[in-house]
Tab-separated table of C-alpha atoms in Angstrom:
chain	number	residue	atom	x	y	z
A	111	MET	CA	82.417	48.480	29.145
A	112	LYS	CA	83.313	51.733	31.272
A	113	LYS	CA	86.768	52.839	30.436
A	114	THR	CA	86.836	54.212	34.139
A	115	LEU	CA	85.766	52.986	37.586
A	116	SER	CA	83.548	56.305	38.820
A	117	PHE	CA	83.831	56.809	43.067
A	118	LEU	CA	81.103	59.438	44.430
A	119	PHE	CA	82.762	61.306	47.026
A	120	PHE	CA	79.871	63.640	48.504
A	121	VAL	CA	80.051	66.574	50.682
A	122	ALA	CA	77.690	67.336	53.568
A	123	LEU	CA	74.166	69.110	52.107
A	124	ALA	CA	73.864	70.889	55.482
A	125	PHE	CA	77.161	73.225	54.310
A	126	GLY	CA	75.039	74.120	51.069
A	127	CYS	CA	77.358	72.693	49.021
A	128	ALA	CA	76.748	71.700	44.994
A	129	ALA	CA	75.529	67.769	44.258
A	130	PRO	CA	78.233	65.875	44.955
A	131	GLU	CA	81.041	65.256	42.085
A	132	GLU	CA	81.701	61.970	39.851
A	133	VAL	CA	85.311	61.615	40.391
A	134	GLN	CA	86.837	59.629	37.224
A	135	ILE	CA	89.995	57.378	38.127
A	136	ASP	CA	91.747	55.242	35.276
A	137	TYR	CA	92.532	52.124	36.272
A	138	THR	CA	93.750	51.299	32.797
A	139	ALA	CA	96.412	54.082	33.786
A	140	MET	CA	97.779	52.500	36.797
A	141	SER	CA	101.181	49.849	37.629
A	142	ASP	CA	99.739	45.968	37.791
A	143	ALA	CA	100.679	46.559	41.864
A	144	GLU	CA	98.528	49.321	42.268
A	145	ARG	CA	95.574	47.752	39.965
A	146	LEU	CA	96.431	44.387	42.064
A	147	GLU	CA	95.736	46.787	45.017
A	148	ALA	CA	92.552	49.007	44.144
A	149	ALA	CA	91.473	44.961	42.546
A	150	THR	CA	92.366	43.236	45.905
A	151	GLU	CA	89.902	46.087	47.824
A	152	MET	CA	87.030	45.993	45.549
A	153	ALA	CA	86.469	42.144	46.109
A	154	ARG	CA	86.588	42.265	49.761
A	155	SER	CA	84.238	44.922	49.586
A	156	THR	CA	81.895	43.988	46.973
A	157	ILE	CA	79.425	40.875	47.454
A	158	MET	CA	81.140	38.169	44.946
A	159	VAL	CA	79.293	34.378	43.937
A	160	ASP	CA	80.969	31.519	42.719
A	161	GLY	CA	78.273	29.295	40.726
A	162	HIS	CA	80.280	25.971	41.219
A	163	VAL	CA	82.704	25.118	44.131
A	164	ASP	CA	83.009	21.278	44.882
A	165	LEU	CA	83.875	21.206	48.366
A	166	PRO	CA	81.119	19.095	49.607
A	167	TYR	CA	82.025	15.967	47.668
A	168	ARG	CA	86.339	16.839	48.430
A	169	MET	CA	85.219	16.659	52.123
A	170	LYS	CA	83.308	13.832	51.437
A	171	VAL	CA	86.332	11.437	49.733
A	172	GLY	CA	88.676	13.427	52.271
A	173	GLY	CA	86.415	12.181	55.056
A	174	PHE	CA	85.255	15.318	56.941
A	175	THR	CA	85.078	15.038	60.449
A	176	LEU	CA	85.847	17.619	63.438
A	177	GLN	CA	89.209	16.758	63.839
A	178	ARG	CA	91.818	19.060	62.260
A	179	GLU	CA	94.027	15.770	61.429
A	180	ILE	CA	91.234	14.629	58.440
A	181	LEU	CA	90.493	17.975	56.974
A	182	ASP	CA	89.225	20.861	58.591
A	183	VAL	CA	88.591	23.958	55.517
A	184	SER	CA	88.112	26.372	58.719
A	185	VAL	CA	91.788	26.703	58.606
A	186	ARG	CA	94.153	26.613	55.624
A	187	THR	CA	94.940	23.451	54.285
A	188	ASP	CA	97.749	21.803	52.718
A	189	GLY	CA	95.283	20.507	49.281
A	190	GLY	CA	92.281	21.827	47.556
A	191	ASN	CA	91.818	24.867	46.292
A	192	PHE	CA	89.012	26.295	48.714
A	193	ASP	CA	89.193	26.937	52.857
A	194	TYR	CA	87.945	29.616	54.992
A	195	PRO	CA	91.163	31.540	54.933
A	196	ARG	CA	92.008	31.753	51.639
A	197	THR	CA	88.451	32.865	50.858
A	198	LYS	CA	88.667	36.001	52.863
A	199	GLU	CA	91.554	37.225	50.892
A	200	GLY	CA	90.280	36.612	47.582
A	201	GLY	CA	86.934	37.830	48.956
A	202	LEU	CA	84.790	35.470	47.935
A	203	ASP	CA	81.165	35.751	49.842
A	204	ALA	CA	78.889	33.235	48.049
A	205	PRO	CA	79.983	29.523	46.621
A	206	PHE	CA	77.531	27.805	45.554
A	207	MET	CA	78.536	24.721	47.404
A	208	SER	CA	78.191	21.834	44.567
A	209	ILE	CA	76.141	18.859	45.602
A	210	TYR	CA	77.511	16.598	42.895
A	211	ILE	CA	75.914	13.046	42.251
A	212	PRO	CA	78.669	10.966	39.444
A	213	ALA	CA	76.881	9.285	36.880
A	214	GLY	CA	77.946	5.751	38.095
A	215	ASN	CA	75.573	6.581	40.353
A	216	GLN	CA	72.729	7.007	38.281
A	217	ALA	CA	72.540	2.456	37.995
A	218	ILE	CA	71.220	1.895	41.361
A	219	PRO	CA	68.411	3.388	42.408
A	220	GLY	CA	67.997	5.061	45.498
A	221	ALA	CA	71.659	6.214	45.759
A	222	SER	CA	71.746	9.380	43.441
A	223	LYS	CA	69.363	11.121	45.865
A	224	ALA	CA	71.026	9.198	48.830
A	225	LEU	CA	74.336	10.721	48.270
A	226	ALA	CA	72.972	14.382	48.065
A	227	ASP	CA	70.882	14.252	51.340
A	228	SER	CA	74.330	12.728	52.657
A	229	LEU	CA	76.149	16.008	51.131
A	230	ILE	CA	73.357	18.479	51.931
A	231	LEU	CA	73.941	17.194	55.831
A	232	MET	CA	77.634	17.989	55.265
A	233	THR	CA	77.392	21.401	54.010
A	234	GLU	CA	74.828	21.793	57.016
A	235	ARG	CA	77.269	20.189	59.724
A	236	LEU	CA	79.867	22.948	58.118
A	237	THR	CA	78.018	25.700	59.016
A	238	GLU	CA	76.606	24.378	62.318
A	239	THR	CA	80.328	23.355	63.398
A	240	PHE	CA	81.771	26.645	62.497
A	241	PRO	CA	78.990	29.235	62.994
A	242	ASP	CA	81.434	32.017	63.163
A	243	LYS	CA	82.954	31.730	59.534
A	244	PHE	CA	80.205	30.205	57.341
A	245	ALA	CA	76.111	30.011	57.155
A	246	MET	CA	73.598	28.112	54.887
A	247	ALA	CA	71.755	30.977	52.412
A	248	TYR	CA	68.906	30.068	50.656
A	249	SER	CA	68.175	33.428	48.664
A	250	PRO	CA	70.260	36.810	47.906
A	251	ALA	CA	68.964	38.235	50.650
A	252	ASP	CA	70.803	35.373	52.984
A	253	ILE	CA	74.193	36.084	51.306
A	254	GLU	CA	73.497	39.894	51.539
A	255	ALA	CA	72.512	39.777	55.487
A	256	ASN	CA	75.597	36.988	55.825
A	257	PHE	CA	78.291	39.275	53.717
A	258	ALA	CA	76.822	42.151	56.290
A	259	LYS	CA	78.112	40.001	58.919
A	260	GLY	CA	81.384	38.922	57.396
A	261	ILE	CA	80.283	35.323	57.575
A	262	ILE	CA	80.847	33.359	54.015
A	263	SER	CA	77.326	32.465	52.514
A	264	LEU	CA	76.592	28.568	51.279
A	265	PRO	CA	74.129	28.134	49.369
A	266	MET	CA	73.865	24.573	47.451
A	267	GLY	CA	73.548	23.628	43.915
A	268	MET	CA	72.648	20.114	42.637
A	269	GLU	CA	74.936	18.635	39.951
A	270	ASN	CA	73.300	16.275	38.114
A	271	GLY	CA	69.617	15.737	38.522
A	272	ALA	CA	69.743	12.194	38.703
A	273	GLY	CA	69.834	13.012	42.457
A	274	LEU	CA	65.604	13.484	41.143
A	275	GLU	CA	65.795	9.500	40.591
A	276	ASP	CA	62.498	8.881	38.344
A	277	ASP	CA	60.039	11.026	40.846
A	278	LEU	CA	59.142	14.950	40.017
A	279	ALA	CA	57.987	14.931	44.034
A	280	ASN	CA	61.632	14.997	44.799
A	281	VAL	CA	61.966	18.609	43.294
A	282	GLU	CA	59.644	20.146	45.890
A	283	TYR	CA	61.715	18.326	48.142
A	284	PHE	CA	65.296	18.877	47.325
A	285	HIS	CA	64.246	22.511	47.298
A	286	SER	CA	62.684	22.364	50.927
A	287	ARG	CA	66.252	20.938	51.573
A	288	GLY	CA	68.048	24.725	50.123
A	289	ILE	CA	68.621	23.280	46.792
A	290	ARG	CA	68.694	26.420	44.371
A	291	TYR	CA	69.551	25.282	41.357
A	292	ILE	CA	69.989	22.154	39.498
A	293	THR	CA	72.442	20.745	36.368
A	294	LEU	CA	70.271	18.664	34.429
A	295	THR	CA	72.579	16.075	33.750
A	296	HIS	CA	76.845	14.890	34.481
A	297	GLY	CA	78.638	12.733	32.493
A	298	LYS	CA	75.850	10.992	31.231
A	299	ASP	CA	72.716	10.639	29.562
A	300	ASN	CA	70.337	10.338	32.581
A	301	LEU	CA	66.330	10.227	33.128
A	302	ILE	CA	66.298	13.905	32.459
A	303	GLY	CA	67.839	14.466	29.140
A	304	ASP	CA	71.361	14.015	27.382
A	305	ALA	CA	74.660	15.323	28.327
A	306	SER	CA	77.207	16.694	26.419
A	307	TYR	CA	80.114	14.387	27.612
A	308	ASP	CA	77.519	11.817	26.046
A	309	THR	CA	77.444	10.503	22.820
A	310	THR	CA	74.521	8.062	22.815
A	311	GLY	CA	71.446	11.111	22.136
A	312	THR	CA	69.321	9.154	24.212
A	313	HIS	CA	66.153	11.000	24.201
A	314	GLY	CA	67.696	13.801	21.859
A	315	GLY	CA	67.509	16.667	24.354
A	316	LEU	CA	65.170	16.702	27.078
A	317	SER	CA	62.596	13.495	27.964
A	318	GLU	CA	58.521	13.737	28.198
A	319	TYR	CA	59.904	13.599	32.128
A	320	GLY	CA	62.916	15.754	31.658
A	321	LYS	CA	60.305	18.347	30.342
A	322	GLN	CA	58.123	17.911	33.285
A	323	VAL	CA	61.604	18.445	35.759
A	324	VAL	CA	61.521	22.054	34.266
A	325	GLU	CA	58.606	23.156	34.656
A	326	GLU	CA	58.389	21.727	38.505
A	327	MET	CA	61.616	23.553	39.113
A	328	ASN	CA	59.771	27.206	37.495
A	329	ARG	CA	57.282	26.240	39.460
A	330	VAL	CA	58.828	25.669	43.334
A	331	GLY	CA	62.163	27.911	42.921
A	332	ILE	CA	65.010	26.561	41.950
A	333	MET	CA	67.278	27.685	39.111
A	334	VAL	CA	67.859	25.821	35.703
A	335	ASP	CA	71.330	25.088	35.100
A	336	LEU	CA	72.414	24.037	31.671
A	337	SER	CA	75.875	23.276	32.723
A	338	HIS	CA	77.211	19.776	31.719
A	339	VAL	CA	73.541	19.358	28.777
A	340	SER	CA	73.691	18.774	25.353
A	341	ASP	CA	73.310	21.583	23.166
A	342	ASN	CA	69.675	19.694	21.865
A	343	THR	CA	69.099	19.584	25.640
A	344	PHE	CA	69.585	23.270	25.973
A	345	ARG	CA	67.575	24.030	23.437
A	346	ASP	CA	64.817	22.230	24.474
A	347	ALA	CA	65.208	23.569	28.194
A	348	LEU	CA	65.247	27.184	27.269
A	349	ALA	CA	61.993	26.581	25.048
A	350	ILE	CA	60.237	25.391	27.991
A	351	THR	CA	61.300	27.801	30.924
A	352	LYS	CA	59.356	30.477	31.816
A	353	VAL	CA	62.129	32.151	33.781
A	354	PRO	CA	65.842	32.756	33.091
A	355	THR	CA	68.394	29.655	33.191
A	356	MET	CA	71.706	29.402	33.787
A	357	ALA	CA	75.220	28.019	33.634
A	358	SER	CA	77.251	27.659	36.328
A	359	HIS	CA	80.480	26.358	35.508
A	360	SER	CA	80.708	26.962	31.184
A	361	SER	CA	82.922	28.562	29.034
A	362	VAL	CA	82.971	29.528	25.760
A	363	ARG	CA	83.603	27.052	22.818
A	364	LYS	CA	85.030	29.253	20.528
A	365	PHE	CA	88.143	28.923	22.528
A	366	THR	CA	87.430	25.139	22.940
A	367	PRO	CA	86.246	23.912	19.226
A	368	GLY	CA	84.567	20.976	19.518
A	369	PHE	CA	84.431	20.034	23.243
A	370	GLU	CA	80.413	20.392	23.326
A	371	ARG	CA	80.434	21.130	27.013
A	372	ASN	CA	81.326	24.371	26.684
A	373	MET	CA	78.915	27.040	25.166
A	374	SER	CA	78.429	28.296	21.591
A	375	ASP	CA	77.937	31.578	20.550
A	376	GLU	CA	74.874	30.424	19.344
A	377	LEU	CA	73.635	28.837	22.799
A	378	ILE	CA	75.307	31.855	24.568
A	379	GLN	CA	72.917	34.664	22.287
A	380	ALA	CA	69.841	32.130	23.149
A	381	MET	CA	70.716	32.135	26.659
A	382	ALA	CA	71.053	35.822	27.290
A	383	LYS	CA	67.645	36.407	25.005
A	384	ASN	CA	66.300	34.290	27.800
A	385	GLY	CA	67.730	36.613	30.260
A	386	GLY	CA	70.227	34.102	32.066
A	387	VAL	CA	74.000	34.111	33.082
A	388	MET	CA	77.097	32.013	32.094
A	389	MET	CA	79.181	31.534	34.571
A	390	ILE	CA	83.013	31.539	33.487
A	391	ASN	CA	84.480	27.701	34.419
A	392	PHE	CA	88.607	28.779	35.308
A	393	GLY	CA	89.770	24.909	34.277
A	394	GLY	CA	92.507	24.410	31.961
A	395	THR	CA	90.262	22.209	29.454
A	396	PHE	CA	87.836	24.393	29.641
A	397	ILE	CA	89.723	27.616	28.925
A	398	ASP	CA	91.991	26.560	26.261
A	399	SER	CA	92.607	23.628	23.877
A	400	ALA	CA	96.045	24.207	23.677
A	401	TYR	CA	96.161	23.244	28.002
A	402	ALA	CA	95.261	19.402	27.497
A	403	ALA	CA	98.408	18.704	24.347
A	404	GLY	CA	100.724	20.893	26.485
A	405	ALA	CA	99.747	18.892	30.411
A	406	GLY	CA	99.640	15.603	28.378
A	407	MET	CA	103.509	16.272	27.169
A	408	VAL	CA	104.422	17.063	30.724
A	409	ARG	CA	102.962	14.158	31.936
A	410	GLU	CA	103.852	11.141	29.723
A	411	HIS	CA	107.750	13.107	30.242
A	412	LEU	CA	107.434	13.026	33.893
A	413	VAL	CA	106.271	9.568	33.977
A	414	ASN	CA	109.033	8.559	31.406
A	415	TYR	CA	111.676	10.074	34.185
A	416	MET	CA	110.034	8.464	37.014
A	417	VAL	CA	110.455	4.631	35.443
A	418	ASP	CA	114.059	5.690	33.448
A	419	ASN	CA	115.526	6.956	37.293
A	420	GLY	CA	113.550	3.999	39.391
A	421	LEU	CA	111.626	6.219	41.349
A	422	SER	CA	108.008	6.545	42.962
A	423	ARG	CA	105.246	9.817	42.575
A	424	SER	CA	106.007	10.615	46.677
A	425	ASP	CA	110.302	9.997	46.019
A	426	SER	CA	110.884	13.939	46.978
A	427	ALA	CA	113.595	13.500	43.849
A	428	PHE	CA	111.103	13.210	41.925
A	429	VAL	CA	108.980	14.880	43.295
A	430	ALA	CA	111.498	18.487	43.726
A	431	TYR	CA	112.127	17.423	39.369
A	432	ALA	CA	108.892	17.355	38.801
A	433	ALA	CA	108.058	20.974	40.356
A	434	GLU	CA	111.247	22.264	38.423
A	435	TYR	CA	110.616	20.822	35.255
A	436	THR	CA	106.337	21.678	35.421
A	437	ALA	CA	107.680	25.221	36.132
A	438	ALA	CA	110.286	24.814	33.032
A	439	ASN	CA	107.532	23.543	30.406
A	440	ASN	CA	104.573	25.026	32.086
A	441	PRO	CA	101.397	23.817	30.716
A	442	PHE	CA	98.979	26.058	31.813
A	443	PRO	CA	97.246	28.797	30.597
A	444	THR	CA	96.692	32.363	32.635
A	445	VAL	CA	94.399	34.158	34.463
A	446	GLU	CA	94.375	36.405	30.780
A	447	ARG	CA	92.688	33.657	28.815
A	448	VAL	CA	89.970	33.467	31.887
A	449	ALA	CA	89.199	37.349	30.785
A	450	ASP	CA	89.342	36.523	27.161
A	451	HIS	CA	86.152	34.007	27.683
A	452	ILE	CA	84.807	37.262	29.811
A	453	ASP	CA	85.703	39.360	27.441
A	454	HIS	CA	84.292	37.137	24.270
A	455	VAL	CA	80.613	37.171	26.691
A	456	VAL	CA	80.277	40.532	26.775
A	457	ASN	CA	81.547	41.462	23.040
A	458	LEU	CA	78.377	39.259	22.205
A	459	VAL	CA	75.371	39.463	24.506
A	460	GLY	CA	76.672	42.654	27.330
A	461	VAL	CA	78.115	42.317	30.512
A	462	ASP	CA	74.600	41.061	32.020
A	463	TYR	CA	75.104	37.600	31.351
A	464	VAL	CA	78.125	36.730	32.561
A	465	GLY	CA	79.771	35.691	36.053
A	466	LEU	CA	82.389	33.340	37.501
A	467	GLY	CA	81.925	29.414	37.977
A	468	SER	CA	85.042	28.445	38.912
A	469	ASP	CA	85.150	24.659	39.295
A	470	PHE	CA	87.325	24.602	42.340
A	471	ASP	CA	87.780	21.988	43.907
A	472	GLY	CA	86.546	19.657	40.735
A	473	VAL	CA	88.926	20.364	38.088
A	474	GLY	CA	92.394	18.858	39.623
A	475	ASP	CA	95.767	20.698	39.183
A	476	SER	CA	94.571	22.106	35.539
A	477	LEU	CA	93.852	25.460	36.917
A	478	PRO	CA	95.102	28.697	35.260
A	479	THR	CA	98.499	30.578	36.797
A	480	GLY	CA	97.599	33.763	38.853
A	481	LEU	CA	93.631	31.590	39.343
A	482	LYS	CA	95.225	28.607	41.602
A	483	ASP	CA	92.448	28.632	44.604
A	484	VAL	CA	90.027	31.009	46.028
A	485	SER	CA	92.775	33.521	47.314
A	486	MET	CA	93.576	34.246	43.710
A	487	TYR	CA	90.053	36.029	42.262
A	488	PRO	CA	91.221	39.964	42.446
A	489	ASN	CA	93.694	38.501	40.091
A	490	LEU	CA	90.966	38.302	37.443
A	491	ILE	CA	89.262	41.834	38.539
A	492	ALA	CA	92.750	43.066	37.929
A	493	GLU	CA	93.010	41.863	34.815
A	494	LEU	CA	89.180	43.032	33.447
A	495	LEU	CA	90.265	46.300	35.425
A	496	LYS	CA	93.091	46.687	32.952
A	497	ARG	CA	90.829	46.146	29.932
A	498	GLY	CA	88.740	48.497	31.203
A	499	TYR	CA	85.680	47.211	32.888
A	500	SER	CA	83.929	49.290	35.596
A	501	LYS	CA	83.053	49.424	38.771
A	502	GLU	CA	79.468	48.382	37.480
A	503	ASP	CA	80.761	45.982	35.078
A	504	ILE	CA	82.668	44.253	37.911
A	505	GLU	CA	79.592	44.601	40.498
A	506	LYS	CA	77.395	42.493	37.560
A	507	ILE	CA	79.860	39.719	36.869
A	508	CYS	CA	80.843	39.016	41.022
A	509	TYR	CA	77.104	38.948	41.712
A	510	LYS	CA	74.061	41.030	40.219
A	511	ASN	CA	74.328	39.197	37.517
A	512	ILE	CA	73.479	35.707	38.980
A	513	PHE	CA	70.856	37.736	41.813
A	514	ARG	CA	68.999	39.058	38.864
A	515	VAL	CA	68.056	35.450	37.756
A	516	TRP	CA	67.823	34.019	41.250
A	517	LYS	CA	65.026	36.611	42.266
A	518	ALA	CA	62.986	36.253	38.875
A	519	VAL	CA	63.148	32.550	39.548
A	520	GLU	CA	62.134	33.611	43.260
A	521	ASP	CA	59.767	36.201	41.760
A	522	TYR	CA	57.775	33.373	39.487
A	523	ALA	CA	57.350	30.691	42.336
A	524	ALA	CA	56.040	33.119	44.760
A	525	GLN	CA	52.881	33.420	42.356
A	526	ASN	CA	52.682	30.014	40.721
């Protein structure tokens, strides 16, 4: 990491001036307010990609239509973590829309693929309805073009390879539908391989079919996403892939011992050796093992208070008390803890292998103080600047690292 942020001020060569001098600005010496202002400008002027936002499934649950009284994310919404105004405030330019397939769909033939198709259509409908605000994106070049127009890009990744069903041809089909990464598993083992949340170990890693899936994803140009997979599946995928991989929304296991859903130092190093990128999840349970215990104690107290006082969750008296009590007994980690995860990856393998994968709209109310929604990315950038990250570092974390992986996958597919 560099300890200063550099800007080049160019002098017109017509006047015969010397080569431009590099002016060093030390953001570590700024006040918090000054640094946040600089971080906000940086967030809004730099392309920012988030590896995982669960908006499509939120729209499905919320009953997406064109009527604003149901759910219209083109305007500020009361709930959720994502909408257009807040996205612009936070400087987010390309949230990967999660085409999420719940593990329960795996038991019903055809249900996973049908749901994936419906969520893709829903995402496309969003861009068709509000073309001045959102646009589809199928490549880094698309994101750059949309960024130049001030439009939010909506690239897509499928969360859970169960959407492929048992048909290898569906890899190419979903590429044609715009899917640019596939998370191989989700909450349960599937036909592709074993999942981190499952203890069954159905295949001992990737299945034979799963190995074919990884090879086919390489061939057609879909990034292999290793979030949610078991350690054995992770290792198997790295042994087979011919291109860099990614983890769209995972954090560091060091801070959550025993939580296999996060990545161990061994896996972080292996992904870096592969040339991949790890995109940090913001969810409380992902970034701090103390969160679950603290949140559980708060929930237990509030349930007891509600029962003892004959209240319901919707009663104004309970809502007010719950807000006050939670604030006074805040169980949430802070934005600093997310920066700790980034620091750990950078110190372990370097700044070229880390990105942002918030899991907004997918982790409920567990998000840390200072990163509650998409408007708050500048808080994280400010914290990184405070720790000595340079403008070049921030650009790598925000988009250059994932672009590098994505372009490598595109290039390999173009040659095969």
